[in-house]
Coordinates of C-alpha atoms in Angstrom, one line a residue:
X8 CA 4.2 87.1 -33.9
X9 CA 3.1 83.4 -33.5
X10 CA 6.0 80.9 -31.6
X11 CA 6.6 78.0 -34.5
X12 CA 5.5 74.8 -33.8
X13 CA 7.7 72.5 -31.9
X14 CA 9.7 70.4 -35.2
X15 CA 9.3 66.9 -32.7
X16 CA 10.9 65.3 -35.8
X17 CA 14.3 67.7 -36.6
X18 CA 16.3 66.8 -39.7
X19 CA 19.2 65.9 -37.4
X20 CA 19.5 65.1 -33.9
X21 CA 21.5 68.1 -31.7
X22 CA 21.6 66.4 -28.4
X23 CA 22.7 69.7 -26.1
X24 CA 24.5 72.7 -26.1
X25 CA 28.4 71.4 -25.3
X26 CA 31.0 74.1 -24.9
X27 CA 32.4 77.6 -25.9
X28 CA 35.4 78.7 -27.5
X29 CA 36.5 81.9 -26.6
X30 CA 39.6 84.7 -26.7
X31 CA 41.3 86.3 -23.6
X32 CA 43.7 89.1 -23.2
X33 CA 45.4 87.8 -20.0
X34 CA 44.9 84.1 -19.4
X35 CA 47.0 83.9 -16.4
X36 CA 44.2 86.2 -14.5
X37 CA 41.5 83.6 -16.4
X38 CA 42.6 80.8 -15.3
X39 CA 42.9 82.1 -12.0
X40 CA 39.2 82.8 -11.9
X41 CA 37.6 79.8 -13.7
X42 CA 40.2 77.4 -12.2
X43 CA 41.1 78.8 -9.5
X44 CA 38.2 80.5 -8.1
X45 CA 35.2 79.3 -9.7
X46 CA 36.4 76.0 -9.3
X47 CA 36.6 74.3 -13.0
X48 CA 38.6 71.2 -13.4
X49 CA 41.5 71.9 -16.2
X50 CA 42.2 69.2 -18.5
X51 CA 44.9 70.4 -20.1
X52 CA 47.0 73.6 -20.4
X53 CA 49.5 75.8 -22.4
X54 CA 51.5 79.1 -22.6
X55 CA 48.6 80.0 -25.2
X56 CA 45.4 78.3 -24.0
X57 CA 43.4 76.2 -21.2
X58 CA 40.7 73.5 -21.7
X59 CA 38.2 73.3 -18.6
X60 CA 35.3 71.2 -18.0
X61 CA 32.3 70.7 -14.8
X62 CA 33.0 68.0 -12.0
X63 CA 30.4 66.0 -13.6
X64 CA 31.4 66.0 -17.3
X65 CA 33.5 63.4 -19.2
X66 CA 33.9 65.3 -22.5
X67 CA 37.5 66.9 -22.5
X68 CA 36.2 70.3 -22.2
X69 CA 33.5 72.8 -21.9
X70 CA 35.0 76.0 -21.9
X71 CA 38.2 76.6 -24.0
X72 CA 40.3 79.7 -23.2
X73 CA 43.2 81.0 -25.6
X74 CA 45.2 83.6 -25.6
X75 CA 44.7 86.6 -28.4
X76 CA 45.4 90.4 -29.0
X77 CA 41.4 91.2 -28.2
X78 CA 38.5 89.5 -26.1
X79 CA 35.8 87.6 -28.6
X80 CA 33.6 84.6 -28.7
X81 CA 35.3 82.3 -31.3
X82 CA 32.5 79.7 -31.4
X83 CA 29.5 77.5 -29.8
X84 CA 29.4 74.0 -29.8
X85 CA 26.6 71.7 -30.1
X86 CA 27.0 67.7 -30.0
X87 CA 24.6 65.6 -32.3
X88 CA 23.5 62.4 -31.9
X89 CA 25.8 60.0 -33.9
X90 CA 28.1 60.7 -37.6
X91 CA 24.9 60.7 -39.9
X92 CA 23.2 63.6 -38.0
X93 CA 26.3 65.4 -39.3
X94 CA 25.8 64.3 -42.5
X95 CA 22.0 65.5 -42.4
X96 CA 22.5 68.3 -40.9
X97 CA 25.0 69.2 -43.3
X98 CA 22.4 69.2 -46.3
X99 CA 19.5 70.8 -44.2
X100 CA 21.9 73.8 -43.7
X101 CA 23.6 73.9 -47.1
X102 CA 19.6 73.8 -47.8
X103 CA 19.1 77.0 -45.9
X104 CA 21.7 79.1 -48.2
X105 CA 24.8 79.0 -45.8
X106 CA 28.0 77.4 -46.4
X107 CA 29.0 74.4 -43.7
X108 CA 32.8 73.1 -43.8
X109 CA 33.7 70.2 -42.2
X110 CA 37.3 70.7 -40.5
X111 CA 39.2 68.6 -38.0
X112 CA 39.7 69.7 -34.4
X113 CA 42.1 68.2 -31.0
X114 CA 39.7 66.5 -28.8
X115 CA 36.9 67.0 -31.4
X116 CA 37.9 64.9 -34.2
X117 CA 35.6 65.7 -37.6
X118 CA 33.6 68.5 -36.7
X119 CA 30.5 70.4 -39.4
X120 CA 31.2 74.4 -38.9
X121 CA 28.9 76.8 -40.1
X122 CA 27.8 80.7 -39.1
X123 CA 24.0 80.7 -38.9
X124 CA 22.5 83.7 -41.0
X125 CA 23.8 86.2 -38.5
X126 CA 27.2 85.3 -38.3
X127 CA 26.9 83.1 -35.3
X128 CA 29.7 80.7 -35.8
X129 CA 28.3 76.9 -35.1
X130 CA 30.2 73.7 -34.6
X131 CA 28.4 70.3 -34.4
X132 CA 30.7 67.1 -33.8
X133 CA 29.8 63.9 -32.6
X134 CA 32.1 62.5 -30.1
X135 CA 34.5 64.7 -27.8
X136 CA 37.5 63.0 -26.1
X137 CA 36.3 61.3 -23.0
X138 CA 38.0 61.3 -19.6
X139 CA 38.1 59.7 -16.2
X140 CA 34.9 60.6 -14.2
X141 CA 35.3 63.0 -11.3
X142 CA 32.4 63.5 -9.9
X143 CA 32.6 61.6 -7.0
X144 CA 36.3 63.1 -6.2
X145 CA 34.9 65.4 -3.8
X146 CA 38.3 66.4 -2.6
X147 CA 38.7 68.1 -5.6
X148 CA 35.4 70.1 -5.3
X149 CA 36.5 74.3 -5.4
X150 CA 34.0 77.5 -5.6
X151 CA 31.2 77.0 -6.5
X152 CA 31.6 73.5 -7.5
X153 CA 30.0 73.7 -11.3
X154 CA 28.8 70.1 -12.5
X155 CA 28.4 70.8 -15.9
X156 CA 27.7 73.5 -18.3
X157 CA 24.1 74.2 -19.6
X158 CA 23.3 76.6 -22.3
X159 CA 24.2 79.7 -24.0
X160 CA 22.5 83.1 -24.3
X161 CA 22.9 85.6 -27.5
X162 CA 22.0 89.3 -28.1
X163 CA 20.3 88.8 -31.6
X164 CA 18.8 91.6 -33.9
X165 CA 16.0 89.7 -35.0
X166 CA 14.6 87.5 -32.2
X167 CA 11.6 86.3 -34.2
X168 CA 13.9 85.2 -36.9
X169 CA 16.2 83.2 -34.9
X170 CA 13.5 81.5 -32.9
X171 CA 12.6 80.6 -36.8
X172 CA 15.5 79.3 -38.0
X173 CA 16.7 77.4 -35.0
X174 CA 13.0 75.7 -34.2
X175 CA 13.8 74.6 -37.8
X176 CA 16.9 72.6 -36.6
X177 CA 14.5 70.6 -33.7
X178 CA 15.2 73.4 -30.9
X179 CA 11.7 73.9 -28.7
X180 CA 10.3 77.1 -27.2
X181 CA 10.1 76.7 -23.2
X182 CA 9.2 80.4 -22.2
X183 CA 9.2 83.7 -24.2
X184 CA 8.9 87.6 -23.8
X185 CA 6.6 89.8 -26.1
X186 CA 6.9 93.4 -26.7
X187 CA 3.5 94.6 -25.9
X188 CA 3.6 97.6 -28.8
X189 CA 4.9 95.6 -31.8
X190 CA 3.9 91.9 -30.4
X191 CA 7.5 91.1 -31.2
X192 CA 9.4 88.5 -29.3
X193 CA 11.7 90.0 -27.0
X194 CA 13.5 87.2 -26.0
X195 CA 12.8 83.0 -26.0
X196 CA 14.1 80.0 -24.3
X197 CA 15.0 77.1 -26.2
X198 CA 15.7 73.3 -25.7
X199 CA 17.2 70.3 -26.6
X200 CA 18.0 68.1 -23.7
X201 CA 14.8 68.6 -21.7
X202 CA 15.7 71.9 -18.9
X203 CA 14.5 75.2 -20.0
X204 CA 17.2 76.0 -22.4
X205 CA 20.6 75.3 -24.4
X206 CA 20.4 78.8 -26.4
X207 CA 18.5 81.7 -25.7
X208 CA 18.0 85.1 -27.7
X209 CA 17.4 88.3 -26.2
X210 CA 16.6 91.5 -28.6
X211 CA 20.0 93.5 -29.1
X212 CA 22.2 95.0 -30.9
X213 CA 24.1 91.6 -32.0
X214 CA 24.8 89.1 -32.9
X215 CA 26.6 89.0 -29.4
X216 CA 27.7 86.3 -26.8
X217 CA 25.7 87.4 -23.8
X218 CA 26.7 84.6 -21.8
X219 CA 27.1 81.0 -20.8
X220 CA 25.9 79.3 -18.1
X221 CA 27.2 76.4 -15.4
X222 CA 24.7 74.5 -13.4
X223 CA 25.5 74.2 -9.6
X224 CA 24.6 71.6 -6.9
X225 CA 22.2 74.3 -5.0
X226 CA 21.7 78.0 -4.1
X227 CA 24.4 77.2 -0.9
X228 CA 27.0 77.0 -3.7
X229 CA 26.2 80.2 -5.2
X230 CA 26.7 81.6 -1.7
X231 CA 29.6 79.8 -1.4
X232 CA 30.9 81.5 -4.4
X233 CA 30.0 84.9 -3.5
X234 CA 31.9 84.5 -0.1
X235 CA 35.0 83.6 -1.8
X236 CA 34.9 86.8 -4.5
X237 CA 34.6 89.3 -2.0
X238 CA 37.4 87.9 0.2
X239 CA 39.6 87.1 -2.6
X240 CA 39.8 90.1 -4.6
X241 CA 37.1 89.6 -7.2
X242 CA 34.3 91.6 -5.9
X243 CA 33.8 94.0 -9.0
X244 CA 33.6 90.9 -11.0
X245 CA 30.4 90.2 -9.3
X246 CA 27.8 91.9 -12.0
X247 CA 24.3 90.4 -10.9
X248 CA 22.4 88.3 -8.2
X249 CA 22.2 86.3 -6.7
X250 CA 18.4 86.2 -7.0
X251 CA 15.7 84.0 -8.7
X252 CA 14.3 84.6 -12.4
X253 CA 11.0 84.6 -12.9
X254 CA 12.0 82.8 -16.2
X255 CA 13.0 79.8 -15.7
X256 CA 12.8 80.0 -12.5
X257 CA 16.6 79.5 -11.5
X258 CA 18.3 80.7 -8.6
X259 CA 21.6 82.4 -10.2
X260 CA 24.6 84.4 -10.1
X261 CA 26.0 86.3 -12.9
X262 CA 29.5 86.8 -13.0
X263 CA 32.4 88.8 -15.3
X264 CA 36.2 88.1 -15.9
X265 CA 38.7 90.8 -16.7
X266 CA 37.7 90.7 -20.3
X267 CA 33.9 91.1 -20.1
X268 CA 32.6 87.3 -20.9
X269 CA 29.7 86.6 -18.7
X270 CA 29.4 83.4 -16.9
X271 CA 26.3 82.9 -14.8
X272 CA 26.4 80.0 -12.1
X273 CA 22.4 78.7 -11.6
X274 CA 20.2 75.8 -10.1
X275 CA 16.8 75.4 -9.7
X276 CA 14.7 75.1 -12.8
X277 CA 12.9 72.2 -14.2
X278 CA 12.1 69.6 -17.0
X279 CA 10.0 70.3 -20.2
X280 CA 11.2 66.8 -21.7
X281 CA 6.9 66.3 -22.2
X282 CA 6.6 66.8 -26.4
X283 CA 2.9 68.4 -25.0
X284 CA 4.8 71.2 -22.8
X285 CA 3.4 74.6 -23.7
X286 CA 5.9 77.5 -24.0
X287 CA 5.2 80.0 -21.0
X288 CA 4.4 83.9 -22.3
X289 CA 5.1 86.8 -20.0
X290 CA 4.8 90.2 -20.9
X291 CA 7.5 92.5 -21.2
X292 CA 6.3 95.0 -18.7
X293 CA 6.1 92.5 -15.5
X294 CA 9.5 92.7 -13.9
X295 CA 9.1 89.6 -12.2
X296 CA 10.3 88.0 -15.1
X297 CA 13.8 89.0 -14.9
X298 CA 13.8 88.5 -11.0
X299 CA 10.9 86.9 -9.2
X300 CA 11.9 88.8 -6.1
X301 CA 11.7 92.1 -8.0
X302 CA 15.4 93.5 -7.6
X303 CA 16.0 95.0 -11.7
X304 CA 19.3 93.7 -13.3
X305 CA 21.8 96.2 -14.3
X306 CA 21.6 98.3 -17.2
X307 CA 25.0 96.8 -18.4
X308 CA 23.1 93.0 -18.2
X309 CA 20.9 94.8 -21.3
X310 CA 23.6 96.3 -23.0
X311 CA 26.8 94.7 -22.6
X312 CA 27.9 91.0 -24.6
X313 CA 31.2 90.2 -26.6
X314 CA 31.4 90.2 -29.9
X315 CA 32.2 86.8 -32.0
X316 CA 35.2 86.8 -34.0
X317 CA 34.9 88.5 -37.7
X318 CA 31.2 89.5 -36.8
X319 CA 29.9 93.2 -37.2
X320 CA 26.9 93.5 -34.4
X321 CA 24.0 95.3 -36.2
X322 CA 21.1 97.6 -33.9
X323 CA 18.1 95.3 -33.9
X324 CA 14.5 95.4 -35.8
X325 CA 12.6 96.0 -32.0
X326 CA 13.8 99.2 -30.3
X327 CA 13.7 100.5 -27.3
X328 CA 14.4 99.8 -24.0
X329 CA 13.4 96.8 -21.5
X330 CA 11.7 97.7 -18.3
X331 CA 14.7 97.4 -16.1
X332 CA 12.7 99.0 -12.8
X333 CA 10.4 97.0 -11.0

């Protein structure tokens, strides 16, 4: 099926993918990974949950962490441009048939929740609480020293649809997977702030949080990181890499706490900020595109996502199975 073209003029501005909300069964053991380990910087912390953001990010957090019966993905964040893209973007979804709310939220302020037509739940605010900049406390730099987080990647039933609906709200295609038989996308990249992606979809049963992802000074880092798990007790939490995609081209690391989120750590890939940038196709059958250097991902990278709170995953519209051997 055809990739939409690019909506250069979205009804409301979403400036970048901003942070993730999501539920742990033991937070002590999480916060000893992401704070301790990886090396986020926490900005503020409970009995009950953990805010953490990127040495290079002023907004209060990117990754919230609270404490619950059962692991889930609570909700995606997205920041918007200024109060009357919340305004517009409130009537362009109320437009689509779903049902936005606007709530209040610590650090957030007024923020527009919705679930997209899968169940997806949304937030878009407009101004975060803003700290002290850290980037240049270098003294402060742990793990793999993650400057800031980047995007978000979802299991979704119907790809094709949710490159649709979301190239509706201004996102643009960077790269893209067909399925050779039914010339169904199998998975696509998409933008906002000019890299190769803020969200991306991959065919699956879903909808389902496959992961999010921190960008990192270099490859040495990722190294760094590895070092550190297998010395520290945290080697089985290693899942994938490190390597290179072929999409995207980042050099990454893909990494799992002790309830199953994914976190991948990556560098390496490049602007598409040009309005004239094509999306890149590759086929579905060349296993360079999941690792340029031909090592196949784990069977469980294909399978395995958590689920988002008060969501029932459903099998997806293109079966089968990815090539996963190079």
């Amino acid at each position: 099926m055809p990739i939409p073209d690019p909506v250069l003029v979205p009804p409301f501005n979403i400036v970048r993918f901003s942070h993730l909300e999501c539920d742990v069964v033991d937070l002590r053991q999480a916060r000893e990974l992401y704070k301790g380990i990886v090396g986020l910087s926490a900005t503020s912390e409970t009995a009950d949950r953990i805010c953490l953001r990127g040495m290079e990010e002023r907004n209060h957090h990117s990754l919230v962490l609270t404490l619950a019966s059962g692991p889930a993905a609570r909700a995606l964040g997205f920041k918007v441009g200024g109060e009357s893209d919340l305004f517009r973007a409130a009537d362009f979804l109320a437009s689509k048939g779903l049902e936005p709310e606007w709530i209040e939220k610590e650090h957030l302020g007024r923020v527009l929740r919705v679930r997209d037509p899968w169940g997806v739940p949304l937030e878009f605010y407009e101004t975060m609480a803003r700290l002290p900049t850290i980037h240049q406390k270098y003294g402060s730099y742990r793990g793999v020293k993650p400057l800031r987080i980047d995007h978000v990647n979802l299991f979704m039933p119907d790809v094709d649809a949710a490159v649709e609906f979301y190239s509706a709200m201004g996102f643009r295609v960077t790269e893209y997977t067909e399925d050779p038989d039914s010339g169904r996308i199998w998975a696509a990249w998409m933008q906002r702030k000019g890299n190769v992606h803020d969200i991306a979809f991959t065919n699956g049963k879903g909808p389902r949080l496959h992961h999010i992802a921190y960008w990192v000074p270099s490859p040495l880092n990722i190294i760094d990181l590895l070092d550190i798990m297998s010395t520290t007790g945290h080697l089985e939490k290693i899942e994938r890499g490190p390597g290179r995609h072929g999409i995207s081209n980042a050099f990454f690391l893909y990494i799992r706490d002790s309830d199953g989120h994914r976190t991948e750590f990556y560098s390496s890939d490049y602007l598409t900020v040009d309005p004239e940038h094509e999306p890149i196709k590759w086929d579905l059958r060349d296993p360079t595109r999941q690792t340029l250097w031909g090592a196949p991902a784990p069977r469980s990278w294909f399978e395995e996502g958590m689920i988002f709170d008060g969501v029932a995953p459903v099998s997806p519209v293109c079966a089968g199975t990815p090539i996963i051997a190079p």
